[in-house]
JSON list of C-alpha atoms in Angstrom, two decimals:
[
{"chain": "V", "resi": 1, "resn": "UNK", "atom": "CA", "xyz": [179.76, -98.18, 107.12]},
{"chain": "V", "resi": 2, "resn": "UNK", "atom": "CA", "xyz": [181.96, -99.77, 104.68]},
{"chain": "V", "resi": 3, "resn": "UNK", "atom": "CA", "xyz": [180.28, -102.85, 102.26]},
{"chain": "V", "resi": 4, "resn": "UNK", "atom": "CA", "xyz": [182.83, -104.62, 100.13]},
{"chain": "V", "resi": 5, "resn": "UNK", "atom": "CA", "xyz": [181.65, -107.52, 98.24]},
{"chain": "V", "resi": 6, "resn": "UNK", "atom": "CA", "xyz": [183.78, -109.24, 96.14]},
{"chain": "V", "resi": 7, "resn": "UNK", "atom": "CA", "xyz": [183.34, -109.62, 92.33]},
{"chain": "V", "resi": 8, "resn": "UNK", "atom": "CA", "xyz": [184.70, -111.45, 89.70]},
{"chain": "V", "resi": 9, "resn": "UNK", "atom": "CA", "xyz": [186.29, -108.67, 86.68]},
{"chain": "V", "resi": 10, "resn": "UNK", "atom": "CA", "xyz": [185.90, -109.48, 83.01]},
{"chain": "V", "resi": 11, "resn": "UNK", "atom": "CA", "xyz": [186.43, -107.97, 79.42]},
{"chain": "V", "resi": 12, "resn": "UNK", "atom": "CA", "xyz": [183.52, -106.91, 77.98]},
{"chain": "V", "resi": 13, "resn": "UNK", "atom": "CA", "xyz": [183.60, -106.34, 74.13]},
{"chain": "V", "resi": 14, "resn": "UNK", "atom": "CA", "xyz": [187.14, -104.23, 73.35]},
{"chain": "V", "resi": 15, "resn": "UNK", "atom": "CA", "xyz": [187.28, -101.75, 75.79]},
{"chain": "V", "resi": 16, "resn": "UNK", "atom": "CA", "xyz": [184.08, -102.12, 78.43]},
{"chain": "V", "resi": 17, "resn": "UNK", "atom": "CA", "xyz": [184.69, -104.46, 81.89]},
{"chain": "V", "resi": 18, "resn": "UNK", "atom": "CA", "xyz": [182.16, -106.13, 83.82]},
{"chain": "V", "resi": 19, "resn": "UNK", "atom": "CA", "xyz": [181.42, -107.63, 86.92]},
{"chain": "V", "resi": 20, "resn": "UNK", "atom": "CA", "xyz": [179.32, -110.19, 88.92]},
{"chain": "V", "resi": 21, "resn": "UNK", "atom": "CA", "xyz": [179.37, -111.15, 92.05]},
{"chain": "V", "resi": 22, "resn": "UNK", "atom": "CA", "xyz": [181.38, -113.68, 93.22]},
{"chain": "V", "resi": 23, "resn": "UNK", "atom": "CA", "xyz": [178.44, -114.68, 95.36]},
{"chain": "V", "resi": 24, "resn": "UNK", "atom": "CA", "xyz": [176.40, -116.23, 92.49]},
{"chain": "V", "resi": 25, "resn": "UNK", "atom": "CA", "xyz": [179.83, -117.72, 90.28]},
{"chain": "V", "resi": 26, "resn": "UNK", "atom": "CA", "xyz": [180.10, -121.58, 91.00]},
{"chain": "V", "resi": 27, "resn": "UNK", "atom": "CA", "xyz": [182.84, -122.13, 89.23]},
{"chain": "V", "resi": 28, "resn": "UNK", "atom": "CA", "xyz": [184.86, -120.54, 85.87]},
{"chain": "V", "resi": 29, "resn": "UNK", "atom": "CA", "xyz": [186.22, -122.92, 83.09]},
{"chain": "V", "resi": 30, "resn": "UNK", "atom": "CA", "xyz": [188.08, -122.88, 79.73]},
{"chain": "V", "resi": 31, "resn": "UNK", "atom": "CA", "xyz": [185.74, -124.07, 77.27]},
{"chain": "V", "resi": 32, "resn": "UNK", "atom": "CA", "xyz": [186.55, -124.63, 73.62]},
{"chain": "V", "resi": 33, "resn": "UNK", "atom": "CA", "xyz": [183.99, -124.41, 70.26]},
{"chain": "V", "resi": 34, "resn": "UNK", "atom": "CA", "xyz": [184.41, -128.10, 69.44]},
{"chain": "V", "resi": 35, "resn": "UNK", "atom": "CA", "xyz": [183.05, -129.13, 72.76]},
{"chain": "V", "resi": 36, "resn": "UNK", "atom": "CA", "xyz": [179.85, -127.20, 72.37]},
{"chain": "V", "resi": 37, "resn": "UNK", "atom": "CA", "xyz": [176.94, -129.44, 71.31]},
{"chain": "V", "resi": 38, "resn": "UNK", "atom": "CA", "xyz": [175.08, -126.97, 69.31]},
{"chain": "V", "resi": 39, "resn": "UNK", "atom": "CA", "xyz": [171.16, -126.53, 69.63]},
{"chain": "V", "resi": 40, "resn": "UNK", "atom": "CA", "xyz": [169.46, -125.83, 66.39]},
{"chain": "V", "resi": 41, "resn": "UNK", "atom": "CA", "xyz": [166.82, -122.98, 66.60]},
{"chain": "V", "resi": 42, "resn": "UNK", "atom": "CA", "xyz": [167.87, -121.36, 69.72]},
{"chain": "V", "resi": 43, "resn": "UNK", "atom": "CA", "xyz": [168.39, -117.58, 69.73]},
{"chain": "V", "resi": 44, "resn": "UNK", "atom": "CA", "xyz": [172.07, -116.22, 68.40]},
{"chain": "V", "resi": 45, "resn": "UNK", "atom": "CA", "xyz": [173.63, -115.53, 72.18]},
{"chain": "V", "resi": 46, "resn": "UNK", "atom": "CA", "xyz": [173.07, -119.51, 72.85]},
{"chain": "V", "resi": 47, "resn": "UNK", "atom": "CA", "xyz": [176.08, -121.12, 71.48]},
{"chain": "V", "resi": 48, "resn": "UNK", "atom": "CA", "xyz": [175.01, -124.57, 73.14]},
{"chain": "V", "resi": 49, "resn": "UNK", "atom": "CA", "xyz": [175.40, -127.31, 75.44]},
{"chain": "V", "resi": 50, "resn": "UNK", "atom": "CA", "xyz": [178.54, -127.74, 77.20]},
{"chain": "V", "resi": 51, "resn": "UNK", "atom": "CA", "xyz": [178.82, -131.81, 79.18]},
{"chain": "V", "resi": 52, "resn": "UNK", "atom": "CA", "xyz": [179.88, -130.29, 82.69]},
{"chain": "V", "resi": 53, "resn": "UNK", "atom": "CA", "xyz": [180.77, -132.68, 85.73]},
{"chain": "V", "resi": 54, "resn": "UNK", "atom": "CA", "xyz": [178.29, -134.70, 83.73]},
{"chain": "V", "resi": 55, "resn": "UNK", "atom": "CA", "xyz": [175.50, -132.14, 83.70]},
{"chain": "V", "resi": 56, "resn": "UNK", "atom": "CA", "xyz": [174.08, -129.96, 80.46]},
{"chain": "V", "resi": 57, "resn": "UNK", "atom": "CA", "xyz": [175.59, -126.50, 81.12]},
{"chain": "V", "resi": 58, "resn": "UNK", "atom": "CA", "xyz": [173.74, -124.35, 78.59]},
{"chain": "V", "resi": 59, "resn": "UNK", "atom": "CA", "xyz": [176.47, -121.67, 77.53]},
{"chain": "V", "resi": 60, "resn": "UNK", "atom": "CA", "xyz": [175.65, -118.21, 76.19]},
{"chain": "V", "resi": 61, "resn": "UNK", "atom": "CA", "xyz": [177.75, -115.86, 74.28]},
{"chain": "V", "resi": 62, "resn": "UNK", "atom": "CA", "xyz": [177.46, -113.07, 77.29]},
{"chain": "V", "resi": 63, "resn": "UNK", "atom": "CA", "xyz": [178.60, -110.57, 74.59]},
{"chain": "V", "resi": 64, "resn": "UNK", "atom": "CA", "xyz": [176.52, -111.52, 71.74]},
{"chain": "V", "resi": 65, "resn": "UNK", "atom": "CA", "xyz": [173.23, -111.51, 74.81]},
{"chain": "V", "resi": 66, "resn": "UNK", "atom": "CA", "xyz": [174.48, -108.05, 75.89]},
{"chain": "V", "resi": 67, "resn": "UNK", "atom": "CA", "xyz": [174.25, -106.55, 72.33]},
{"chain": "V", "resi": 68, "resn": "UNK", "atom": "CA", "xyz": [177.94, -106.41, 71.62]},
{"chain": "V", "resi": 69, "resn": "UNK", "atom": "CA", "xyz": [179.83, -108.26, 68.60]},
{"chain": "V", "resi": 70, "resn": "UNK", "atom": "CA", "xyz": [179.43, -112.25, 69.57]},
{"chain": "V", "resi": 71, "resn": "UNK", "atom": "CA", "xyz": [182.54, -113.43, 70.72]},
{"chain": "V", "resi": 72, "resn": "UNK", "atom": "CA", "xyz": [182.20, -116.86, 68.97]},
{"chain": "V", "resi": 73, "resn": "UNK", "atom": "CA", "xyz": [182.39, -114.94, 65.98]},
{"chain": "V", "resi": 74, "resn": "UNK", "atom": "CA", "xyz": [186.19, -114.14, 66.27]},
{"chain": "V", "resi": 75, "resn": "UNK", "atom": "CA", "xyz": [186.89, -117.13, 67.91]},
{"chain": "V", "resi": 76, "resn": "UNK", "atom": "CA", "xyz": [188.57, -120.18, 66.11]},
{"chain": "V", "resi": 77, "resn": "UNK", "atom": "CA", "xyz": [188.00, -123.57, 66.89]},
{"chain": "V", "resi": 78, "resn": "UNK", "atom": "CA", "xyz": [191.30, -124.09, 68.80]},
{"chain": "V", "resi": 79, "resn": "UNK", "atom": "CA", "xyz": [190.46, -120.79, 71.25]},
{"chain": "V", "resi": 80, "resn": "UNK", "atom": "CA", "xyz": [190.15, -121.35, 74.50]},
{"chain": "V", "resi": 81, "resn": "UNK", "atom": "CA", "xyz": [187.21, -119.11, 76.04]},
{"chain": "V", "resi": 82, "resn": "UNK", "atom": "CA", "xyz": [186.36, -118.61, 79.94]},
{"chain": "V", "resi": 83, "resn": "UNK", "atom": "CA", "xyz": [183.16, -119.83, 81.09]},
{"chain": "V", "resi": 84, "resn": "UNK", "atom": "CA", "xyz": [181.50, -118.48, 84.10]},
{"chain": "V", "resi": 85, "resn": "UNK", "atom": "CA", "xyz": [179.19, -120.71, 85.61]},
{"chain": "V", "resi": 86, "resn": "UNK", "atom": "CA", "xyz": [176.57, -119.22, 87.59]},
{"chain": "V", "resi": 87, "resn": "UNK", "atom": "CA", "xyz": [174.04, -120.60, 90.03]},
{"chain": "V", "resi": 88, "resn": "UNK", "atom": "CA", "xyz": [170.64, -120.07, 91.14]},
{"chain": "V", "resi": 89, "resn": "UNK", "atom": "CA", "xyz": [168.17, -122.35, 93.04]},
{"chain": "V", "resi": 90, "resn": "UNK", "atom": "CA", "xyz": [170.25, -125.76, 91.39]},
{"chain": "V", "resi": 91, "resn": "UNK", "atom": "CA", "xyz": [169.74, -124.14, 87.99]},
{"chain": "V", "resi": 92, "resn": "UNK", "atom": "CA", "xyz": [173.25, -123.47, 86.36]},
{"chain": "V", "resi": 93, "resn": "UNK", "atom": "CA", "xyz": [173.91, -120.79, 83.23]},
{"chain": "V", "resi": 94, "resn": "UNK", "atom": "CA", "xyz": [177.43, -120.75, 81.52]},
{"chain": "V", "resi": 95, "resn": "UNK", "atom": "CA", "xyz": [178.86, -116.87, 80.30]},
{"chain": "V", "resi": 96, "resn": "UNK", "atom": "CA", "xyz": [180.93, -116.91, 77.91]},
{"chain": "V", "resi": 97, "resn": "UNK", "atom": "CA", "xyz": [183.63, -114.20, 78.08]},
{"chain": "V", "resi": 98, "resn": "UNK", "atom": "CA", "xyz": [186.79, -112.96, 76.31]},
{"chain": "V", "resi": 99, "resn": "UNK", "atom": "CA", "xyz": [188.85, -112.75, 79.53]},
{"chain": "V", "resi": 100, "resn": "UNK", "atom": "CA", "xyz": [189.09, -112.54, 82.83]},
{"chain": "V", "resi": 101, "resn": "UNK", "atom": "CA", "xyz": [190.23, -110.07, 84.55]},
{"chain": "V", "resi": 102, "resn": "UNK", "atom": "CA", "xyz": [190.80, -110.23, 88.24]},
{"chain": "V", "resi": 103, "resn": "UNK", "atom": "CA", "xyz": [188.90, -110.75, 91.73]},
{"chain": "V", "resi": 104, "resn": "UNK", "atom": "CA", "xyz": [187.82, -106.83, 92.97]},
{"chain": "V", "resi": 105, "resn": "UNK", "atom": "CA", "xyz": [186.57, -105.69, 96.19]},
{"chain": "V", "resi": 106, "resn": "UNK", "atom": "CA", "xyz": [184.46, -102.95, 95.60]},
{"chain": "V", "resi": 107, "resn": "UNK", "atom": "CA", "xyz": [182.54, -100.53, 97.53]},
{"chain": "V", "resi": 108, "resn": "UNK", "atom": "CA", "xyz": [178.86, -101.34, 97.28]},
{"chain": "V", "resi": 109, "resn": "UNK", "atom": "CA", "xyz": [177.57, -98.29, 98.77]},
{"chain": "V", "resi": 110, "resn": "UNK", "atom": "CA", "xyz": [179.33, -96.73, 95.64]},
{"chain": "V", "resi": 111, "resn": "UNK", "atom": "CA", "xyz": [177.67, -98.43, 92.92]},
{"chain": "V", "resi": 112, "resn": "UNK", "atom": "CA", "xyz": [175.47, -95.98, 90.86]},
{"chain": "V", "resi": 113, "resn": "UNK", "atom": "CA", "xyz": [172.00, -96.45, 89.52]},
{"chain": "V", "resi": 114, "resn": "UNK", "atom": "CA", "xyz": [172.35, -97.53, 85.97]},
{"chain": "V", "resi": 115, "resn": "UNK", "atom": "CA", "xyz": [170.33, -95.20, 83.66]},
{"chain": "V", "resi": 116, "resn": "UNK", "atom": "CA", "xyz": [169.59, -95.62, 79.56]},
{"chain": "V", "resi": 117, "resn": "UNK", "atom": "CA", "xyz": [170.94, -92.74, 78.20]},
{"chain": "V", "resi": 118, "resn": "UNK", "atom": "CA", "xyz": [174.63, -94.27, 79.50]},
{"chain": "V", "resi": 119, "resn": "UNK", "atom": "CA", "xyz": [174.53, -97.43, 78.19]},
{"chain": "V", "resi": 120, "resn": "UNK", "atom": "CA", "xyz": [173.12, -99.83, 75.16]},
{"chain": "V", "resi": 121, "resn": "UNK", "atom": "CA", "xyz": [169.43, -100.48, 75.44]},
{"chain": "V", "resi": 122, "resn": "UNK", "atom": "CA", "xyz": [170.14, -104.56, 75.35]},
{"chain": "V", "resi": 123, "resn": "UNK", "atom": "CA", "xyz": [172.97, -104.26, 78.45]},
{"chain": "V", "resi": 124, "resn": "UNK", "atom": "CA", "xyz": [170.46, -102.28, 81.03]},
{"chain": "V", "resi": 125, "resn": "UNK", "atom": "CA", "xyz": [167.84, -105.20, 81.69]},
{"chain": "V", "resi": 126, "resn": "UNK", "atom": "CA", "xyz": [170.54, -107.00, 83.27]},
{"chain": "V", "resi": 127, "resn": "UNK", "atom": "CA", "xyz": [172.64, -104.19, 85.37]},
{"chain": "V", "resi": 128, "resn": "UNK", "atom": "CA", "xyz": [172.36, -103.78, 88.86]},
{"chain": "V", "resi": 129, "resn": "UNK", "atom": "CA", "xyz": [174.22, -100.92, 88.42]},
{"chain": "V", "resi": 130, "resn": "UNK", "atom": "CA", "xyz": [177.94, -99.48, 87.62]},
{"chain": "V", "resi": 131, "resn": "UNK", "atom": "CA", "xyz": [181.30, -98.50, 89.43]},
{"chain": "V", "resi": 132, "resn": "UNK", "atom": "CA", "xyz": [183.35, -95.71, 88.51]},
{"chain": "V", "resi": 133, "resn": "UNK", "atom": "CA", "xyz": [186.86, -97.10, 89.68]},
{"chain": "V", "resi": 134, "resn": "UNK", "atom": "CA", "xyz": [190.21, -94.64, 90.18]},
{"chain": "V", "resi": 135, "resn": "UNK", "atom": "CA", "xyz": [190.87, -94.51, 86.52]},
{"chain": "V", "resi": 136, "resn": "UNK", "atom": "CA", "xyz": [187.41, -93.09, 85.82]},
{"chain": "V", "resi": 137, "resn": "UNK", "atom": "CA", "xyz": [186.48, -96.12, 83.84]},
{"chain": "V", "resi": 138, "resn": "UNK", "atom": "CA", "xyz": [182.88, -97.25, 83.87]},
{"chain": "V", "resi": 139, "resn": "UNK", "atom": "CA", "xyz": [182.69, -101.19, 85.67]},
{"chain": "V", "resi": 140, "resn": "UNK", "atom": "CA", "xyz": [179.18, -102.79, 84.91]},
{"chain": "V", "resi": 141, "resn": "UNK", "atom": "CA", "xyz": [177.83, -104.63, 87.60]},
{"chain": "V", "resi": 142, "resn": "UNK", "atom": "CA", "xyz": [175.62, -107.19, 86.28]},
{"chain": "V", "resi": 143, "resn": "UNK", "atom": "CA", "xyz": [172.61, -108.60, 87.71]},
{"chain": "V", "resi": 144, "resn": "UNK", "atom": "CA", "xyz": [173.49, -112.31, 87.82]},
{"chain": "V", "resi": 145, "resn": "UNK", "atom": "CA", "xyz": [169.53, -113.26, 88.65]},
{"chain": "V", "resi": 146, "resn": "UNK", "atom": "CA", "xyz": [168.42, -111.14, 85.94]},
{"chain": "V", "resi": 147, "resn": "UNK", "atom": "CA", "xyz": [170.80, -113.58, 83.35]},
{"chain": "V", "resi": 148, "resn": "UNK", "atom": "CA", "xyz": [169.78, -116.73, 84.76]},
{"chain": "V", "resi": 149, "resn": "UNK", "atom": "CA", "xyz": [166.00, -115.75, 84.78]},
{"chain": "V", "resi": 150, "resn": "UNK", "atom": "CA", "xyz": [165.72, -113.89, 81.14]},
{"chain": "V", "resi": 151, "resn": "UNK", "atom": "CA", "xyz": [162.96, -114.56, 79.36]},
{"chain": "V", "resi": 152, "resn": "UNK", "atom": "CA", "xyz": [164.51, -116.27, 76.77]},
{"chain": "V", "resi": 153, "resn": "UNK", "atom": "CA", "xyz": [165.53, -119.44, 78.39]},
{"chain": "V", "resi": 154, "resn": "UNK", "atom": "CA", "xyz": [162.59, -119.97, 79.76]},
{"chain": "V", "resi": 155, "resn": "UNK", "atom": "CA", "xyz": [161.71, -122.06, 76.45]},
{"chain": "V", "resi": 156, "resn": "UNK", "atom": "CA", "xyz": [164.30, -124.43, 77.71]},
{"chain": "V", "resi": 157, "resn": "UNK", "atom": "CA", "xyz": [164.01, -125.19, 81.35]}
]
């Protein structure tokens, strides 16, 4: 039985993609530094508060949170970067990425267990699993839940 499920493709660091499913993304914005209220003693990954459709969207460096180089770093203050706003149960999380890619169908059947040994102890919490697509590149699929419910905004909600 074919299960496609359609994702939303992203840069992750220089040369890794990502993706999460489209099912949990509410929207995806261009967001830049100067509009992120900053939140004194909040861990690294959480660049902030971002004033969406006149809500608090917290926004996280997804990079920085996933144990790669923080994006915000190389950004300047004139950068755009994406935001992709996920949703859960009326509680919203914005990820901060480099780029977007694309919208993917991909097999679901196909996705393989993630496992340690392939991949950076602070990405695994939060895969589901990972695609191997026709160019033999590794695709994380992240575990959109997993973000939203980390541990380490529960200080905040």
């Amino acid at each position: 039985m074919e299960t496609k499920d359609k994702f939303l493709s992203f840069n992750l660091g220089v040369r890794d993609t990502a993706v999460i499913s489209l099912q949990y993304i509410t929207e995806v914005l261009q967001v830049s530094l100067p509009e992120i209220c900053g939140v004194p003693q909040m861990p690294s990954c959480v660049l902030g508060i971002y004033n969406w459709r006149g809500e608090m969207l917290w926004l996280v460096d997804l990079e920085a949170m996933l144990g790669y180089p923080p994006i915000s770093q190389g950004a300047n203050l004139l950068s755009k970067m994406m935001a992709i706003v996920l949703e859960n149960n009326g509680k919203y999380l914005g990820l901060l990425v480099r780029q977007l890619i694309d919208i993917e169908w991909l097999e679901t059947h196909q996705m393989k267990p993630p496992s340690a040994e392939l991949f950076y102890p602070k990405i695994s919490p939060f895969l589901e699993g990972y695609f191997i697509n026709e160019s033999e590149d590794v695709i994380f699929n992240l575990d959109a839940m997993t973000i939203i419910q980390a541990p380490i905004w529960k200080i905040h909600h």
